[in-house]
Amino acid sequence: MNGQLDLSGKLIIKAQLGEDIRRIPIHNEDITYDELVLMMQRVFRGKLLSNDEVTIKYKDEDGDLITIFDSSDLSFAIQCSRILKLTLFVNGQPRPLESSQVKYLRRELIELRNKVNRLLDSLEPPGEPGPSTNIPENGKP
């Protein structure tokens, strides 16, 4: 043996979640879709939660991303290639948001809201009530 692993006949899954790519050798090709999702939750532990909506897509021979919806889609994908290149989308996004990103986005949105409110306030003539005070709550004058 020349020091290389014998992977002939074995299925290799290359799974990508955001910038993180994992290579997983598969010994049992009769894997179901549900088993694949569970495997992805284990492989990307901490980045994939059990209540996340996960969409799995594979790259076909043309480089297109094809959605794997069930076990028959998965079987077809396995038949197409010995190296199955998967891309995971979490809650419709190509990568999960880290908590620091969520905090940053929240801060940015609050700043935007405050800026919009300041701009709206600057449009009000001084000393006159704003248009919102002239309209009764039921919407009728």
PDB file of C-alpha atoms in Angstrom:
ATOM      1  CA  MET A   1       0.000   0.000   0.000  1.00  0.00           C
ATOM      2  CA  ASN A   2       1.340   3.415  -0.931  1.00  0.00           C
ATOM      3  CA  GLY A   3      -0.047   5.360   2.035  1.00  0.00           C
ATOM      4  CA  GLN A   4      -3.258   6.448   0.311  1.00  0.00           C
ATOM      5  CA  LEU A   5      -6.650   5.450   1.619  1.00  0.00           C
ATOM      6  CA  ASP A   6      -8.626   3.098  -0.572  1.00  0.00           C
ATOM      7  CA  LEU A   7     -11.856   4.980  -1.151  1.00  0.00           C
ATOM      8  CA  SER A   8     -12.851   3.156  -4.315  1.00  0.00           C
ATOM      9  CA  GLY A   9     -16.531   2.372  -4.278  1.00  0.00           C
ATOM     10  CA  LYS A  10     -17.159   4.449  -1.175  1.00  0.00           C
ATOM     11  CA  LEU A  11     -19.437   7.471  -1.128  1.00  0.00           C
ATOM     12  CA  ILE A  12     -17.947  10.753   0.053  1.00  0.00           C
ATOM     13  CA  ILE A  13     -20.195  13.580   1.201  1.00  0.00           C
ATOM     14  CA  LYS A  14     -18.749  17.085   1.128  1.00  0.00           C
ATOM     15  CA  ALA A  15     -21.183  19.256   3.080  1.00  0.00           C
ATOM     16  CA  GLN A  16     -20.966  23.032   3.182  1.00  0.00           C
ATOM     17  CA  LEU A  17     -22.662  25.318   5.683  1.00  0.00           C
ATOM     18  CA  GLY A  18     -21.577  28.907   5.126  1.00  0.00           C
ATOM     19  CA  GLU A  19     -17.783  28.896   4.963  1.00  0.00           C
ATOM     20  CA  ASP A  20     -17.492  25.571   6.830  1.00  0.00           C
ATOM     21  CA  ILE A  21     -16.974  22.489   4.618  1.00  0.00           C
ATOM     22  CA  ARG A  22     -16.863  18.961   6.019  1.00  0.00           C
ATOM     23  CA  ARG A  23     -15.834  15.723   4.269  1.00  0.00           C
ATOM     24  CA  ILE A  24     -17.685  12.616   5.444  1.00  0.00           C
ATOM     25  CA  PRO A  25     -17.043   9.068   4.180  1.00  0.00           C
ATOM     26  CA  ILE A  26     -20.262   7.031   3.987  1.00  0.00           C
ATOM     27  CA  HIS A  27     -20.121   3.252   4.332  1.00  0.00           C
ATOM     28  CA  ASN A  28     -23.845   2.559   3.985  1.00  0.00           C
ATOM     29  CA  GLU A  29     -25.245   4.125   0.819  1.00  0.00           C
ATOM     30  CA  ASP A  30     -28.813   3.204   1.788  1.00  0.00           C
ATOM     31  CA  ILE A  31     -29.009   6.394   3.825  1.00  0.00           C
ATOM     32  CA  THR A  32     -32.449   8.000   4.124  1.00  0.00           C
ATOM     33  CA  TYR A  33     -33.179  11.706   3.909  1.00  0.00           C
ATOM     34  CA  ASP A  34     -34.017  11.862   7.637  1.00  0.00           C
ATOM     35  CA  GLU A  35     -30.722  10.133   8.492  1.00  0.00           C
ATOM     36  CA  LEU A  36     -28.880  12.647   6.304  1.00  0.00           C
ATOM     37  CA  VAL A  37     -30.499  15.588   8.132  1.00  0.00           C
ATOM     38  CA  LEU A  38     -29.581  14.046  11.511  1.00  0.00           C
ATOM     39  CA  MET A  39     -26.026  13.487  10.277  1.00  0.00           C
ATOM     40  CA  MET A  40     -25.778  17.148   9.214  1.00  0.00           C
ATOM     41  CA  GLN A  41     -27.035  18.250  12.662  1.00  0.00           C
ATOM     42  CA  ARG A  42     -24.280  16.154  14.273  1.00  0.00           C
ATOM     43  CA  VAL A  43     -21.558  17.256  11.856  1.00  0.00           C
ATOM     44  CA  PHE A  44     -22.450  20.948  12.213  1.00  0.00           C
ATOM     45  CA  ARG A  45     -23.235  20.729  15.920  1.00  0.00           C
ATOM     46  CA  GLY A  46     -23.823  24.188  17.386  1.00  0.00           C
ATOM     47  CA  LYS A  47     -24.535  25.723  13.970  1.00  0.00           C
ATOM     48  CA  LEU A  48     -27.619  23.643  13.153  1.00  0.00           C
ATOM     49  CA  LEU A  49     -30.421  23.317  15.661  1.00  0.00           C
ATOM     50  CA  SER A  50     -33.088  20.612  15.580  1.00  0.00           C
ATOM     51  CA  ASN A  51     -35.814  23.234  15.054  1.00  0.00           C
ATOM     52  CA  ASP A  52     -33.999  24.935  12.148  1.00  0.00           C
ATOM     53  CA  GLU A  53     -35.565  24.561   8.736  1.00  0.00           C
ATOM     54  CA  VAL A  54     -32.792  22.927   6.692  1.00  0.00           C
ATOM     55  CA  THR A  55     -32.769  22.728   2.902  1.00  0.00           C
ATOM     56  CA  ILE A  56     -30.142  20.432   1.413  1.00  0.00           C
ATOM     57  CA  LYS A  57     -29.004  20.857  -2.176  1.00  0.00           C
ATOM     58  CA  TYR A  58     -26.442  18.942  -4.186  1.00  0.00           C
ATOM     59  CA  LYS A  59     -24.304  20.144  -7.060  1.00  0.00           C
ATOM     60  CA  ASP A  60     -25.048  18.211 -10.248  1.00  0.00           C
ATOM     61  CA  GLU A  61     -22.766  17.566 -13.235  1.00  0.00           C
ATOM     62  CA  ASP A  62     -23.607  21.018 -14.650  1.00  0.00           C
ATOM     63  CA  GLY A  63     -22.755  22.756 -11.373  1.00  0.00           C
ATOM     64  CA  ASP A  64     -26.411  23.528 -10.622  1.00  0.00           C
ATOM     65  CA  LEU A  65     -27.746  23.273  -7.056  1.00  0.00           C
ATOM     66  CA  ILE A  66     -30.549  20.679  -6.999  1.00  0.00           C
ATOM     67  CA  THR A  67     -32.820  20.439  -3.936  1.00  0.00           C
ATOM     68  CA  ILE A  68     -32.964  17.126  -2.088  1.00  0.00           C
ATOM     69  CA  PHE A  69     -36.520  16.913  -0.806  1.00  0.00           C
ATOM     70  CA  ASP A  70     -36.804  13.246   0.190  1.00  0.00           C
ATOM     71  CA  SER A  71     -35.043   9.884   0.188  1.00  0.00           C
ATOM     72  CA  SER A  72     -35.683   9.239  -3.512  1.00  0.00           C
ATOM     73  CA  ASP A  73     -34.015  12.559  -4.403  1.00  0.00           C
ATOM     74  CA  LEU A  74     -31.093  11.544  -2.201  1.00  0.00           C
ATOM     75  CA  SER A  75     -30.810   8.123  -3.889  1.00  0.00           C
ATOM     76  CA  PHE A  76     -30.771   9.782  -7.295  1.00  0.00           C
ATOM     77  CA  ALA A  77     -28.074  12.236  -6.169  1.00  0.00           C
ATOM     78  CA  ILE A  78     -25.934   9.355  -4.858  1.00  0.00           C
ATOM     79  CA  GLN A  79     -26.274   7.530  -8.202  1.00  0.00           C
ATOM     80  CA  CYS A  80     -25.038  10.631 -10.039  1.00  0.00           C
ATOM     81  CA  SER A  81     -21.735  11.003  -8.204  1.00  0.00           C
ATOM     82  CA  ARG A  82     -19.387   9.160  -5.824  1.00  0.00           C
ATOM     83  CA  ILE A  83     -18.559  12.532  -4.267  1.00  0.00           C
ATOM     84  CA  LEU A  84     -21.804  14.184  -3.238  1.00  0.00           C
ATOM     85  CA  LYS A  85     -21.295  17.939  -2.813  1.00  0.00           C
ATOM     86  CA  LEU A  86     -24.013  19.294  -0.531  1.00  0.00           C
ATOM     87  CA  THR A  87     -24.847  22.883   0.346  1.00  0.00           C
ATOM     88  CA  LEU A  88     -27.025  23.494   3.383  1.00  0.00           C
ATOM     89  CA  PHE A  89     -29.430  26.408   3.665  1.00  0.00           C
ATOM     90  CA  VAL A  90     -30.736  27.190   7.157  1.00  0.00           C
ATOM     91  CA  ASN A  91     -34.076  28.983   7.476  1.00  0.00           C
ATOM     92  CA  GLY A  92     -33.759  30.046   3.840  1.00  0.00           C
ATOM     93  CA  GLN A  93     -30.241  31.440   4.285  1.00  0.00           C
ATOM     94  CA  PRO A  94     -26.988  29.995   2.926  1.00  0.00           C
ATOM     95  CA  ARG A  95     -25.472  30.281   6.381  1.00  0.00           C
ATOM     96  CA  PRO A  96     -26.820  30.555   9.916  1.00  0.00           C
ATOM     97  CA  LEU A  97     -26.576  33.927  11.601  1.00  0.00           C
ATOM     98  CA  GLU A  98     -24.181  33.934  14.531  1.00  0.00           C
ATOM     99  CA  SER A  99     -25.438  35.605  17.689  1.00  0.00           C
ATOM    100  CA  SER A 100     -22.905  38.410  17.221  1.00  0.00           C
ATOM    101  CA  GLN A 101     -24.307  39.033  13.723  1.00  0.00           C
ATOM    102  CA  VAL A 102     -27.848  39.176  15.104  1.00  0.00           C
ATOM    103  CA  LYS A 103     -26.768  41.729  17.739  1.00  0.00           C
ATOM    104  CA  TYR A 104     -24.978  43.793  15.074  1.00  0.00           C
ATOM    105  CA  LEU A 105     -27.987  43.750  12.728  1.00  0.00           C
ATOM    106  CA  ARG A 106     -30.297  44.713  15.591  1.00  0.00           C
ATOM    107  CA  ARG A 107     -28.063  47.685  16.489  1.00  0.00           C
ATOM    108  CA  GLU A 108     -27.944  48.788  12.828  1.00  0.00           C
ATOM    109  CA  LEU A 109     -31.747  48.563  12.504  1.00  0.00           C
ATOM    110  CA  ILE A 110     -32.269  50.567  15.706  1.00  0.00           C
ATOM    111  CA  GLU A 111     -29.882  53.253  14.398  1.00  0.00           C
ATOM    112  CA  LEU A 112     -31.783  53.358  11.096  1.00  0.00           C
ATOM    113  CA  ARG A 113     -35.129  53.629  12.901  1.00  0.00           C
ATOM    114  CA  ASN A 114     -33.824  56.474  15.063  1.00  0.00           C
ATOM    115  CA  LYS A 115     -32.431  58.297  12.033  1.00  0.00           C
ATOM    116  CA  VAL A 116     -35.745  57.958  10.157  1.00  0.00           C
ATOM    117  CA  ASN A 117     -37.626  59.261  13.213  1.00  0.00           C
ATOM    118  CA  ARG A 118     -35.253  62.256  13.489  1.00  0.00           C
ATOM    119  CA  LEU A 119     -35.724  63.036   9.784  1.00  0.00           C
ATOM    120  CA  LEU A 120     -39.514  62.808  10.104  1.00  0.00           C
ATOM    121  CA  ASP A 121     -39.440  65.027  13.182  1.00  0.00           C
ATOM    122  CA  SER A 122     -37.342  67.607  11.316  1.00  0.00           C
ATOM    123  CA  LEU A 123     -40.089  67.910   8.682  1.00  0.00           C
ATOM    124  CA  GLU A 124     -42.602  69.101  11.303  1.00  0.00           C
ATOM    125  CA  PRO A 125     -42.959  72.885  11.507  1.00  0.00           C
ATOM    126  CA  PRO A 126     -42.018  74.107  14.995  1.00  0.00           C
ATOM    127  CA  GLY A 127     -44.894  74.806  17.360  1.00  0.00           C
ATOM    128  CA  GLU A 128     -47.546  73.088  15.230  1.00  0.00           C
ATOM    129  CA  PRO A 129     -48.956  69.715  16.130  1.00  0.00           C
ATOM    130  CA  GLY A 130     -47.909  66.878  13.832  1.00  0.00           C
ATOM    131  CA  PRO A 131     -50.349  65.301  11.386  1.00  0.00           C
ATOM    132  CA  SER A 132     -50.769  62.270  13.623  1.00  0.00           C
ATOM    133  CA  THR A 133     -52.422  64.416  16.333  1.00  0.00           C
ATOM    134  CA  ASN A 134     -55.051  65.757  13.881  1.00  0.00           C
ATOM    135  CA  ILE A 135     -56.423  62.309  13.015  1.00  0.00           C
ATOM    136  CA  PRO A 136     -58.692  60.658  15.588  1.00  0.00           C
ATOM    137  CA  GLU A 137     -57.959  57.035  16.456  1.00  0.00           C
ATOM    138  CA  ASN A 138     -60.941  55.727  14.504  1.00  0.00           C
ATOM    139  CA  GLY A 139     -59.436  57.279  11.338  1.00  0.00           C
ATOM    140  CA  LYS A 140     -62.416  59.606  10.681  1.00  0.00           C
ATOM    141  CA  PRO A 141     -62.074  63.439  10.849  1.00  0.00           C
TER     142      PRO A 141
END
